[in-house]
Amino acid sequence: MLDDVDRRILRQMQAAPELPNAELAVRCDLTSATCYRRIEKMQASGVLKGQQAVIDWQALGYAVEVSLRITLDKTQTRAFDDFIEAAREVRHVIEIQTFLGRVDVRLSVISRDMGHYQQIYREQILGLPHIADIEALMHVARIKQSEGLPL
Amino acid sequence: MIELDAIDRKILRALAEDATLGAGALGRRFDMSQPAMWRRVKRLQDAGAFRARRLVLDAEKLGFGVTGFLGVKLATKGRVSLEDFERAVSAIPEVQTIEHVLGMYDYRLRVVARDIPDFERVLRRRIMTLPGAGDVEANVLLSEERRPGPLG
């Protein structure tokens, strides 16, 4: 299991993932060797899975992001599988999440502008299988997006 | 806005999976010299095509077994209460993302908790007591996948 030192390392890494090991060790008040060994151990145990670049879709010209909250027709036994399989084929879907609650599936859809969104919605989303209901939320702003864990 | 060619898209896709790949490794993967690749990555970075890195942790192994999404509707609207709400919700450590949205909710929050009782505690003690918070809808995340989107 993880101890306080591991948690300290993860906290610092979460705050600044691009820090080189030497600098990270200083911030954690550890020697470079200890810091490196602990990181390797956390990688081996699967706690630390890696680092990903966060794509800025707006900078790539995708100004509109819409969250589609979808309820499926659960009388169809393959509703989830069929729906997700088909949603993967929609090129402008960047996230697929499934839920326990009032909403079954959520898709994040990006588009260049409202006209483009309308086109994707009509031509590709509405044709997805087993949809019972769709609600849309349009993104205005991201206030916080660290996705860090409260360690 | 930056125009991307097929190689740029491949590079962004690779970095979205592993941000630690350097120009050397990317160059070998896409059959390009290290300096040429370095220039490409630099151009993408300067254009803001990708922002800061995200550390990927196994939340479950760290004791966070539940992720939930909350739709929050504000009870009273007005500029001041929006700011108060945003400031207060930003300070909650269990809240990972906050999106201001238009539609049936005003905000969409991503929240982590240790288990369902802990999720309920966060919901009752932290979220429902926020200044201006009205209706709250909670959905527990079962699975999620990020897609390459138009980079694919």
PDB file of C-alpha atoms in Angstrom:
ATOM      1  CA  MET A   1       0.000   0.000   0.000  1.00  0.00           C
ATOM      2  CA  LEU A   2       0.948   3.629  -0.345  1.00  0.00           C
ATOM      3  CA  ASP A   3       2.382   5.623   2.515  1.00  0.00           C
ATOM      4  CA  ASP A   4       2.510   9.355   3.137  1.00  0.00           C
ATOM      5  CA  VAL A   5       5.703   9.785   1.125  1.00  0.00           C
ATOM      6  CA  ASP A   6       4.103   8.160  -1.940  1.00  0.00           C
ATOM      7  CA  ARG A   7       1.100  10.416  -1.543  1.00  0.00           C
ATOM      8  CA  ARG A   8       3.377  13.440  -1.283  1.00  0.00           C
ATOM      9  CA  ILE A   9       5.046  12.461  -4.553  1.00  0.00           C
ATOM     10  CA  LEU A  10       1.704  11.962  -6.302  1.00  0.00           C
ATOM     11  CA  ARG A  11       0.417  15.313  -5.017  1.00  0.00           C
ATOM     12  CA  GLN A  12       3.443  17.115  -6.419  1.00  0.00           C
ATOM     13  CA  MET A  13       3.245  15.194  -9.695  1.00  0.00           C
ATOM     14  CA  GLN A  14      -0.428  16.011 -10.048  1.00  0.00           C
ATOM     15  CA  ALA A  15       0.296  19.690  -9.568  1.00  0.00           C
ATOM     16  CA  ALA A  16       3.136  19.685 -12.122  1.00  0.00           C
ATOM     17  CA  PRO A  17       3.437  16.455 -14.152  1.00  0.00           C
ATOM     18  CA  GLU A  18       6.195  17.809 -16.405  1.00  0.00           C
ATOM     19  CA  LEU A  19       8.685  18.357 -13.570  1.00  0.00           C
ATOM     20  CA  PRO A  20      11.976  16.511 -14.077  1.00  0.00           C
ATOM     21  CA  ASN A  21      12.726  13.894 -11.436  1.00  0.00           C
ATOM     22  CA  ALA A  22      15.458  15.951  -9.737  1.00  0.00           C
ATOM     23  CA  GLU A  23      13.176  18.945  -9.245  1.00  0.00           C
ATOM     24  CA  LEU A  24      10.317  16.699  -8.113  1.00  0.00           C
ATOM     25  CA  ALA A  25      12.596  15.090  -5.511  1.00  0.00           C
ATOM     26  CA  VAL A  26      13.521  18.527  -4.120  1.00  0.00           C
ATOM     27  CA  ARG A  27       9.860  19.491  -3.788  1.00  0.00           C
ATOM     28  CA  CYS A  28       9.105  16.222  -2.010  1.00  0.00           C
ATOM     29  CA  ASP A  29      12.139  16.627   0.228  1.00  0.00           C
ATOM     30  CA  LEU A  30      13.648  13.324  -0.949  1.00  0.00           C
ATOM     31  CA  THR A  31      16.835  12.237  -2.666  1.00  0.00           C
ATOM     32  CA  SER A  32      16.517  11.742  -6.434  1.00  0.00           C
ATOM     33  CA  ALA A  33      17.229   8.043  -6.055  1.00  0.00           C
ATOM     34  CA  THR A  34      14.495   7.494  -3.458  1.00  0.00           C
ATOM     35  CA  CYS A  35      12.014   9.529  -5.447  1.00  0.00           C
ATOM     36  CA  TYR A  36      12.807   7.609  -8.641  1.00  0.00           C
ATOM     37  CA  ARG A  37      12.545   4.240  -6.905  1.00  0.00           C
ATOM     38  CA  ARG A  38       9.169   5.072  -5.417  1.00  0.00           C
ATOM     39  CA  ILE A  39       7.822   6.281  -8.758  1.00  0.00           C
ATOM     40  CA  GLU A  40       9.000   3.077 -10.420  1.00  0.00           C
ATOM     41  CA  LYS A  41       7.265   1.051  -7.726  1.00  0.00           C
ATOM     42  CA  MET A  42       4.010   2.940  -8.211  1.00  0.00           C
ATOM     43  CA  GLN A  43       4.269   2.438 -11.961  1.00  0.00           C
ATOM     44  CA  ALA A  44       4.841  -1.284 -11.505  1.00  0.00           C
ATOM     45  CA  SER A  45       1.834  -1.657  -9.195  1.00  0.00           C
ATOM     46  CA  GLY A  46      -0.357   0.223 -11.676  1.00  0.00           C
ATOM     47  CA  VAL A  47      -1.196   3.147  -9.384  1.00  0.00           C
ATOM     48  CA  LEU A  48       0.677   5.528 -11.656  1.00  0.00           C
ATOM     49  CA  LYS A  49      -0.475   4.855 -15.183  1.00  0.00           C
ATOM     50  CA  GLY A  50       1.214   7.609 -17.142  1.00  0.00           C
ATOM     51  CA  GLN A  51       0.816  11.114 -18.440  1.00  0.00           C
ATOM     52  CA  GLN A  52      -1.406  12.369 -21.209  1.00  0.00           C
ATOM     53  CA  ALA A  53      -1.356  15.600 -23.165  1.00  0.00           C
ATOM     54  CA  VAL A  54      -4.679  17.426 -22.875  1.00  0.00           C
ATOM     55  CA  ILE A  55      -5.832  18.413 -26.352  1.00  0.00           C
ATOM     56  CA  ASP A  56      -7.260  21.924 -26.626  1.00  0.00           C
ATOM     57  CA  TRP A  57     -10.062  21.395 -29.108  1.00  0.00           C
ATOM     58  CA  GLN A  58     -10.867  25.096 -29.224  1.00  0.00           C
ATOM     59  CA  ALA A  59      -7.336  25.868 -30.450  1.00  0.00           C
ATOM     60  CA  LEU A  60      -7.914  23.261 -33.178  1.00  0.00           C
ATOM     61  CA  GLY A  61     -11.007  25.124 -34.357  1.00  0.00           C
ATOM     62  CA  TYR A  62     -13.688  23.158 -32.518  1.00  0.00           C
ATOM     63  CA  ALA A  63     -15.482  26.012 -30.818  1.00  0.00           C
ATOM     64  CA  VAL A  64     -18.675  24.194 -29.866  1.00  0.00           C
ATOM     65  CA  GLU A  65     -18.845  21.362 -27.328  1.00  0.00           C
ATOM     66  CA  VAL A  66     -22.124  19.742 -26.442  1.00  0.00           C
ATOM     67  CA  SER A  67     -22.875  17.126 -23.806  1.00  0.00           C
ATOM     68  CA  LEU A  68     -25.601  14.784 -24.957  1.00  0.00           C
ATOM     69  CA  ARG A  69     -27.321  12.965 -22.106  1.00  0.00           C
ATOM     70  CA  ILE A  70     -29.010   9.936 -23.505  1.00  0.00           C
ATOM     71  CA  THR A  71     -31.606   7.557 -22.134  1.00  0.00           C
ATOM     72  CA  LEU A  72     -31.709   4.205 -23.886  1.00  0.00           C
ATOM     73  CA  ASP A  73     -34.570   1.856 -24.569  1.00  0.00           C
ATOM     74  CA  LYS A  74     -33.652  -0.813 -22.015  1.00  0.00           C
ATOM     75  CA  THR A  75     -36.258  -3.268 -23.229  1.00  0.00           C
ATOM     76  CA  GLN A  76     -33.620  -4.017 -25.874  1.00  0.00           C
ATOM     77  CA  THR A  77     -31.106  -6.336 -24.211  1.00  0.00           C
ATOM     78  CA  ARG A  78     -28.248  -5.162 -26.382  1.00  0.00           C
ATOM     79  CA  ALA A  79     -29.109  -1.467 -26.064  1.00  0.00           C
ATOM     80  CA  PHE A  80     -25.850  -0.410 -24.361  1.00  0.00           C
ATOM     81  CA  ASP A  81     -23.542  -2.531 -26.511  1.00  0.00           C
ATOM     82  CA  ASP A  82     -25.175  -1.579 -29.801  1.00  0.00           C
ATOM     83  CA  PHE A  83     -25.332   2.073 -28.901  1.00  0.00           C
ATOM     84  CA  ILE A  84     -21.720   2.367 -27.750  1.00  0.00           C
ATOM     85  CA  GLU A  85     -20.405   0.439 -30.711  1.00  0.00           C
ATOM     86  CA  ALA A  86     -22.199   2.792 -33.090  1.00  0.00           C
ATOM     87  CA  ALA A  87     -21.241   5.925 -31.116  1.00  0.00           C
ATOM     88  CA  ARG A  88     -17.545   4.998 -31.467  1.00  0.00           C
ATOM     89  CA  GLU A  89     -17.933   5.387 -35.216  1.00  0.00           C
ATOM     90  CA  VAL A  90     -19.054   9.015 -34.919  1.00  0.00           C
ATOM     91  CA  ARG A  91     -15.889  10.981 -35.596  1.00  0.00           C
ATOM     92  CA  HIS A  92     -16.728  14.039 -33.504  1.00  0.00           C
ATOM     93  CA  VAL A  93     -17.485  12.112 -30.325  1.00  0.00           C
ATOM     94  CA  ILE A  94     -14.565  12.630 -27.915  1.00  0.00           C
ATOM     95  CA  GLU A  95     -15.972  10.953 -24.801  1.00  0.00           C
ATOM     96  CA  ILE A  96     -18.392   8.124 -24.069  1.00  0.00           C
ATOM     97  CA  GLN A  97     -19.501   7.565 -20.478  1.00  0.00           C
ATOM     98  CA  THR A  98     -22.077   5.205 -19.017  1.00  0.00           C
ATOM     99  CA  PHE A  99     -23.968   5.894 -15.791  1.00  0.00           C
ATOM    100  CA  LEU A 100     -26.123   4.540 -13.072  1.00  0.00           C
ATOM    101  CA  GLY A 101     -28.865   7.091 -12.544  1.00  0.00           C
ATOM    102  CA  ARG A 102     -31.354   9.035 -14.564  1.00  0.00           C
ATOM    103  CA  VAL A 103     -29.018   9.210 -17.566  1.00  0.00           C
ATOM    104  CA  ASP A 104     -27.696   6.043 -19.232  1.00  0.00           C
ATOM    105  CA  VAL A 105     -24.986   7.344 -21.538  1.00  0.00           C
ATOM    106  CA  ARG A 106     -23.327  10.654 -22.138  1.00  0.00           C
ATOM    107  CA  LEU A 107     -21.518  11.673 -25.312  1.00  0.00           C
ATOM    108  CA  SER A 108     -19.239  14.674 -25.642  1.00  0.00           C
ATOM    109  CA  VAL A 109     -19.511  15.996 -29.158  1.00  0.00           C
ATOM    110  CA  ILE A 110     -17.300  18.722 -30.602  1.00  0.00           C
ATOM    111  CA  SER A 111     -17.955  20.755 -33.731  1.00  0.00           C
ATOM    112  CA  ARG A 112     -16.645  23.803 -35.552  1.00  0.00           C
ATOM    113  CA  ASP A 113     -19.797  25.902 -35.120  1.00  0.00           C
ATOM    114  CA  MET A 114     -23.521  25.553 -34.524  1.00  0.00           C
ATOM    115  CA  GLY A 115     -24.212  24.728 -38.173  1.00  0.00           C
ATOM    116  CA  HIS A 116     -21.650  21.947 -38.063  1.00  0.00           C
ATOM    117  CA  TYR A 117     -23.116  20.683 -34.770  1.00  0.00           C
ATOM    118  CA  GLN A 118     -26.600  20.636 -36.280  1.00  0.00           C
ATOM    119  CA  GLN A 119     -25.283  18.570 -39.168  1.00  0.00           C
ATOM    120  CA  ILE A 120     -23.554  16.019 -36.895  1.00  0.00           C
ATOM    121  CA  TYR A 121     -26.613  15.816 -34.651  1.00  0.00           C
ATOM    122  CA  ARG A 122     -29.050  15.207 -37.481  1.00  0.00           C
ATOM    123  CA  GLU A 123     -26.951  12.973 -39.671  1.00  0.00           C
ATOM    124  CA  GLN A 124     -25.049  10.900 -37.124  1.00  0.00           C
ATOM    125  CA  ILE A 125     -26.393  11.171 -33.592  1.00  0.00           C
ATOM    126  CA  LEU A 126     -30.106  10.795 -34.212  1.00  0.00           C
ATOM    127  CA  GLY A 127     -29.440   7.630 -36.184  1.00  0.00           C
ATOM    128  CA  LEU A 128     -27.732   5.850 -33.255  1.00  0.00           C
ATOM    129  CA  PRO A 129     -29.615   2.732 -32.113  1.00  0.00           C
ATOM    130  CA  HIS A 130     -32.018   2.347 -29.152  1.00  0.00           C
ATOM    131  CA  ILE A 131     -32.274   6.020 -28.129  1.00  0.00           C
ATOM    132  CA  ALA A 132     -35.328   6.757 -25.981  1.00  0.00           C
ATOM    133  CA  ASP A 133     -34.517  10.357 -25.090  1.00  0.00           C
ATOM    134  CA  ILE A 134     -31.786  12.965 -25.586  1.00  0.00           C
ATOM    135  CA  GLU A 135     -31.044  16.099 -23.582  1.00  0.00           C
ATOM    136  CA  ALA A 136     -28.337  18.532 -24.607  1.00  0.00           C
ATOM    137  CA  LEU A 137     -26.100  20.713 -22.452  1.00  0.00           C
ATOM    138  CA  MET A 138     -23.949  23.261 -24.248  1.00  0.00           C
ATOM    139  CA  HIS A 139     -20.569  24.048 -22.730  1.00  0.00           C
ATOM    140  CA  VAL A 140     -19.986  27.678 -21.931  1.00  0.00           C
ATOM    141  CA  ALA A 141     -16.777  27.562 -19.905  1.00  0.00           C
ATOM    142  CA  ARG A 142     -14.511  25.287 -17.942  1.00  0.00           C
ATOM    143  CA  ILE A 143     -13.987  26.622 -14.444  1.00  0.00           C
ATOM    144  CA  LYS A 144     -11.821  23.767 -13.190  1.00  0.00           C
ATOM    145  CA  GLN A 145     -10.409  20.826 -15.067  1.00  0.00           C
ATOM    146  CA  SER A 146      -7.534  19.415 -13.084  1.00  0.00           C
ATOM    147  CA  GLU A 147      -9.120  15.974 -12.650  1.00  0.00           C
ATOM    148  CA  GLY A 148      -6.721  15.576  -9.758  1.00  0.00           C
ATOM    149  CA  LEU A 149      -7.536  13.259  -6.860  1.00  0.00           C
ATOM    150  CA  PRO A 150      -7.735  14.696  -3.325  1.00  0.00           C
ATOM    151  CA  LEU A 151      -4.730  12.763  -1.987  1.00  0.00           C
TER     152      LEU A 151
ATOM    153  CA  MET B   1      -6.464  28.451 -35.508  1.00  0.00           C
ATOM    154  CA  ILE B   2      -3.887  25.895 -36.587  1.00  0.00           C
ATOM    155  CA  GLU B   3      -4.263  23.695 -39.666  1.00  0.00           C
ATOM    156  CA  LEU B   4      -3.335  20.062 -39.067  1.00  0.00           C
ATOM    157  CA  ASP B   5      -2.083  17.548 -41.592  1.00  0.00           C
ATOM    158  CA  ALA B   6      -2.234  13.769 -41.190  1.00  0.00           C
ATOM    159  CA  ILE B   7       1.106  13.593 -39.346  1.00  0.00           C
ATOM    160  CA  ASP B   8       0.131  16.386 -36.928  1.00  0.00           C
ATOM    161  CA  ARG B   9      -2.988  14.434 -36.068  1.00  0.00           C
ATOM    162  CA  LYS B  10      -0.977  11.278 -35.448  1.00  0.00           C
ATOM    163  CA  ILE B  11       1.436  13.199 -33.220  1.00  0.00           C
ATOM    164  CA  LEU B  12      -1.390  14.698 -31.155  1.00  0.00           C
ATOM    165  CA  ARG B  13      -3.001  11.294 -30.826  1.00  0.00           C
ATOM    166  CA  ALA B  14       0.262   9.790 -29.615  1.00  0.00           C
ATOM    167  CA  LEU B  15       0.796  12.594 -27.088  1.00  0.00           C
ATOM    168  CA  ALA B  16      -2.782  12.320 -25.845  1.00  0.00           C
ATOM    169  CA  GLU B  17      -1.917   8.732 -24.925  1.00  0.00           C
ATOM    170  CA  ASP B  18       1.598   9.355 -23.654  1.00  0.00           C
ATOM    171  CA  ALA B  19       2.751  12.916 -23.079  1.00  0.00           C
ATOM    172  CA  THR B  20       6.243  11.820 -22.093  1.00  0.00           C
ATOM    173  CA  LEU B  21       7.153  10.874 -25.689  1.00  0.00           C
ATOM    174  CA  GLY B  22       9.992  13.104 -26.859  1.00  0.00           C
ATOM    175  CA  ALA B  23      10.860  14.202 -30.387  1.00  0.00           C
ATOM    176  CA  GLY B  24      13.240  11.241 -30.715  1.00  0.00           C
ATOM    177  CA  ALA B  25      10.658   8.592 -29.867  1.00  0.00           C
ATOM    178  CA  LEU B  26       7.944  10.278 -31.939  1.00  0.00           C
ATOM    179  CA  GLY B  27      10.343  10.630 -34.867  1.00  0.00           C
ATOM    180  CA  ARG B  28      11.161   6.926 -34.800  1.00  0.00           C
ATOM    181  CA  ARG B  29       7.494   6.039 -34.606  1.00  0.00           C
ATOM    182  CA  PHE B  30       6.480   8.199 -37.563  1.00  0.00           C
ATOM    183  CA  ASP B  31       9.678   7.842 -39.560  1.00  0.00           C
ATOM    184  CA  MET B  32      10.948  11.379 -39.259  1.00  0.00           C
ATOM    185  CA  SER B  33      14.226  12.887 -38.105  1.00  0.00           C
ATOM    186  CA  GLN B  34      14.393  14.126 -34.533  1.00  0.00           C
ATOM    187  CA  PRO B  35      14.918  17.821 -35.491  1.00  0.00           C
ATOM    188  CA  ALA B  36      12.031  17.723 -37.994  1.00  0.00           C
ATOM    189  CA  MET B  37       9.798  16.144 -35.363  1.00  0.00           C
ATOM    190  CA  TRP B  38      10.929  18.663 -32.756  1.00  0.00           C
ATOM    191  CA  ARG B  39       9.862  21.509 -35.077  1.00  0.00           C
ATOM    192  CA  ARG B  40       6.466  19.887 -35.591  1.00  0.00           C
ATOM    193  CA  VAL B  41       5.835  19.396 -31.879  1.00  0.00           C
ATOM    194  CA  LYS B  42       7.024  22.933 -31.170  1.00  0.00           C
ATOM    195  CA  ARG B  43       4.635  24.338 -33.764  1.00  0.00           C
ATOM    196  CA  LEU B  44       1.707  22.398 -32.236  1.00  0.00           C
ATOM    197  CA  GLN B  45       2.692  23.499 -28.760  1.00  0.00           C
ATOM    198  CA  ASP B  46       3.070  27.172 -29.772  1.00  0.00           C
ATOM    199  CA  ALA B  47      -0.372  27.064 -31.375  1.00  0.00           C
ATOM    200  CA  GLY B  48      -1.793  25.779 -28.078  1.00  0.00           C
ATOM    201  CA  ALA B  49      -2.966  22.497 -29.628  1.00  0.00           C
ATOM    202  CA  PHE B  50      -2.326  20.792 -26.332  1.00  0.00           C
ATOM    203  CA  ARG B  51      -2.213  22.219 -22.865  1.00  0.00           C
ATOM    204  CA  ALA B  52      -0.652  21.038 -19.654  1.00  0.00           C
ATOM    205  CA  ARG B  53      -0.264  17.334 -19.068  1.00  0.00           C
ATOM    206  CA  ARG B  54      -2.612  15.247 -17.010  1.00  0.00           C
ATOM    207  CA  LEU B  55      -1.259  12.649 -14.628  1.00  0.00           C
ATOM    208  CA  VAL B  56      -3.136   9.392 -15.029  1.00  0.00           C
ATOM    209  CA  LEU B  57      -3.715   7.600 -11.744  1.00  0.00           C
ATOM    210  CA  ASP B  58      -5.686   4.486 -10.927  1.00  0.00           C
ATOM    211  CA  ALA B  59      -8.357   6.114  -8.764  1.00  0.00           C
ATOM    212  CA  GLU B  60      -9.648   2.796  -7.468  1.00  0.00           C
ATOM    213  CA  LYS B  61      -6.205   1.642  -6.303  1.00  0.00           C
ATOM    214  CA  LEU B  62      -5.881   4.946  -4.454  1.00  0.00           C
ATOM    215  CA  GLY B  63      -9.126   4.311  -2.622  1.00  0.00           C
ATOM    216  CA  PHE B  64     -11.512   6.371  -4.739  1.00  0.00           C
ATOM    217  CA  GLY B  65     -14.063   3.816  -5.797  1.00  0.00           C
ATOM    218  CA  VAL B  66     -16.827   6.154  -6.931  1.00  0.00           C
ATOM    219  CA  THR B  67     -16.901   8.890  -9.566  1.00  0.00           C
ATOM    220  CA  GLY B  68     -20.103  10.813 -10.006  1.00  0.00           C
ATOM    221  CA  PHE B  69     -21.350  13.565 -12.240  1.00  0.00           C
ATOM    222  CA  LEU B  70     -23.638  16.166 -10.765  1.00  0.00           C
ATOM    223  CA  GLY B  71     -25.930  18.506 -12.625  1.00  0.00           C
ATOM    224  CA  VAL B  72     -26.469  21.582 -10.490  1.00  0.00           C
ATOM    225  CA  LYS B  73     -29.110  24.194 -11.048  1.00  0.00           C
ATOM    226  CA  LEU B  74     -28.747  27.497  -9.258  1.00  0.00           C
ATOM    227  CA  ALA B  75     -31.716  28.591  -7.206  1.00  0.00           C
ATOM    228  CA  THR B  76     -31.075  32.295  -7.611  1.00  0.00           C
ATOM    229  CA  LYS B  77     -29.403  33.753 -10.657  1.00  0.00           C
ATOM    230  CA  GLY B  78     -27.374  36.892 -11.052  1.00  0.00           C
ATOM    231  CA  ARG B  79     -23.744  37.667 -11.682  1.00  0.00           C
ATOM    232  CA  VAL B  80     -22.701  37.844  -8.057  1.00  0.00           C
ATOM    233  CA  SER B  81     -24.156  34.490  -7.117  1.00  0.00           C
ATOM    234  CA  LEU B  82     -22.475  32.818 -10.125  1.00  0.00           C
ATOM    235  CA  GLU B  83     -19.101  34.043  -8.931  1.00  0.00           C
ATOM    236  CA  ASP B  84     -19.790  33.064  -5.337  1.00  0.00           C
ATOM    237  CA  PHE B  85     -20.889  29.625  -6.425  1.00  0.00           C
ATOM    238  CA  GLU B  86     -17.853  29.106  -8.663  1.00  0.00           C
ATOM    239  CA  ARG B  87     -15.439  30.218  -5.977  1.00  0.00           C
ATOM    240  CA  ALA B  88     -16.990  27.962  -3.357  1.00  0.00           C
ATOM    241  CA  VAL B  89     -17.250  24.898  -5.590  1.00  0.00           C
ATOM    242  CA  SER B  90     -13.671  25.322  -6.849  1.00  0.00           C
ATOM    243  CA  ALA B  91     -12.434  24.977  -3.275  1.00  0.00           C
ATOM    244  CA  ILE B  92     -13.949  21.507  -2.755  1.00  0.00           C
ATOM    245  CA  PRO B  93     -11.118  18.979  -3.150  1.00  0.00           C
ATOM    246  CA  GLU B  94     -13.424  16.150  -4.251  1.00  0.00           C
ATOM    247  CA  VAL B  95     -14.642  18.216  -7.198  1.00  0.00           C
ATOM    248  CA  GLN B  96     -12.393  17.395 -10.163  1.00  0.00           C
ATOM    249  CA  THR B  97     -13.976  19.375 -12.952  1.00  0.00           C
ATOM    250  CA  ILE B  98     -16.469  22.221 -13.157  1.00  0.00           C
ATOM    251  CA  GLU B  99     -18.176  23.086 -16.402  1.00  0.00           C
ATOM    252  CA  HIS B 100     -20.540  25.989 -16.851  1.00  0.00           C
ATOM    253  CA  VAL B 101     -23.250  24.762 -19.217  1.00  0.00           C
ATOM    254  CA  LEU B 102     -26.435  25.930 -20.902  1.00  0.00           C
ATOM    255  CA  GLY B 103     -29.488  23.729 -20.750  1.00  0.00           C
ATOM    256  CA  MET B 104     -31.417  22.126 -17.947  1.00  0.00           C
ATOM    257  CA  TYR B 105     -28.484  22.641 -15.528  1.00  0.00           C
ATOM    258  CA  ASP B 106     -26.146  25.537 -14.921  1.00  0.00           C
ATOM    259  CA  TYR B 107     -23.094  23.540 -13.870  1.00  0.00           C
ATOM    260  CA  ARG B 108     -21.786  20.082 -14.416  1.00  0.00           C
ATOM    261  CA  LEU B 109     -19.397  18.734 -11.777  1.00  0.00           C
ATOM    262  CA  ARG B 110     -17.217  15.660 -11.724  1.00  0.00           C
ATOM    263  CA  VAL B 111     -16.793  14.399  -8.169  1.00  0.00           C
ATOM    264  CA  VAL B 112     -14.710  11.571  -6.685  1.00  0.00           C
ATOM    265  CA  ALA B 113     -15.471   9.765  -3.445  1.00  0.00           C
ATOM    266  CA  ARG B 114     -14.216   6.725  -1.550  1.00  0.00           C
ATOM    267  CA  ASP B 115     -17.519   4.844  -1.767  1.00  0.00           C
ATOM    268  CA  ILE B 116     -21.251   5.475  -1.992  1.00  0.00           C
ATOM    269  CA  PRO B 117     -21.670   6.667   1.648  1.00  0.00           C
ATOM    270  CA  ASP B 118     -18.737   9.048   1.098  1.00  0.00           C
ATOM    271  CA  PHE B 119     -20.332  10.236  -2.151  1.00  0.00           C
ATOM    272  CA  GLU B 120     -23.520  10.960  -0.233  1.00  0.00           C
ATOM    273  CA  ARG B 121     -21.526  12.875   2.388  1.00  0.00           C
ATOM    274  CA  VAL B 122     -19.885  15.053  -0.298  1.00  0.00           C
ATOM    275  CA  LEU B 123     -23.249  15.622  -1.938  1.00  0.00           C
ATOM    276  CA  ARG B 124     -25.092  16.569   1.255  1.00  0.00           C
ATOM    277  CA  ARG B 125     -22.432  18.414   3.204  1.00  0.00           C
ATOM    278  CA  ARG B 126     -20.463  20.074   0.426  1.00  0.00           C
ATOM    279  CA  ILE B 127     -22.556  20.455  -2.703  1.00  0.00           C
ATOM    280  CA  MET B 128     -26.075  21.021  -1.420  1.00  0.00           C
ATOM    281  CA  THR B 129     -24.832  23.633   1.033  1.00  0.00           C
ATOM    282  CA  LEU B 130     -23.123  25.708  -1.686  1.00  0.00           C
ATOM    283  CA  PRO B 131     -24.316  29.304  -2.018  1.00  0.00           C
ATOM    284  CA  GLY B 132     -27.134  29.431  -4.566  1.00  0.00           C
ATOM    285  CA  ALA B 133     -27.295  25.670  -5.208  1.00  0.00           C
ATOM    286  CA  GLY B 134     -30.797  24.531  -6.116  1.00  0.00           C
ATOM    287  CA  ASP B 135     -31.676  21.281  -7.842  1.00  0.00           C
ATOM    288  CA  VAL B 136     -28.925  18.673  -7.915  1.00  0.00           C
ATOM    289  CA  GLU B 137     -29.016  15.546 -10.052  1.00  0.00           C
ATOM    290  CA  ALA B 138     -26.459  12.821  -9.436  1.00  0.00           C
ATOM    291  CA  ASN B 139     -25.360  10.059 -11.779  1.00  0.00           C
ATOM    292  CA  VAL B 140     -22.704   7.515 -10.819  1.00  0.00           C
ATOM    293  CA  LEU B 141     -20.113   6.793 -13.503  1.00  0.00           C
ATOM    294  CA  LEU B 142     -19.901   3.140 -14.562  1.00  0.00           C
ATOM    295  CA  SER B 143     -17.472   3.363 -17.462  1.00  0.00           C
ATOM    296  CA  GLU B 144     -15.781   5.955 -19.579  1.00  0.00           C
ATOM    297  CA  GLU B 145     -13.674   6.062 -22.679  1.00  0.00           C
ATOM    298  CA  ARG B 146     -11.912   8.930 -24.370  1.00  0.00           C
ATOM    299  CA  ARG B 147     -12.011   8.818 -28.130  1.00  0.00           C
ATOM    300  CA  PRO B 148      -9.477  10.330 -30.539  1.00  0.00           C
ATOM    301  CA  GLY B 149     -12.309  12.389 -32.038  1.00  0.00           C
ATOM    302  CA  PRO B 150     -11.404  14.226 -35.248  1.00  0.00           C
ATOM    303  CA  LEU B 151      -7.750  13.222 -34.713  1.00  0.00           C
ATOM    304  CA  GLY B 152      -8.627   9.631 -35.586  1.00  0.00           C
TER     305      GLY B 152
END
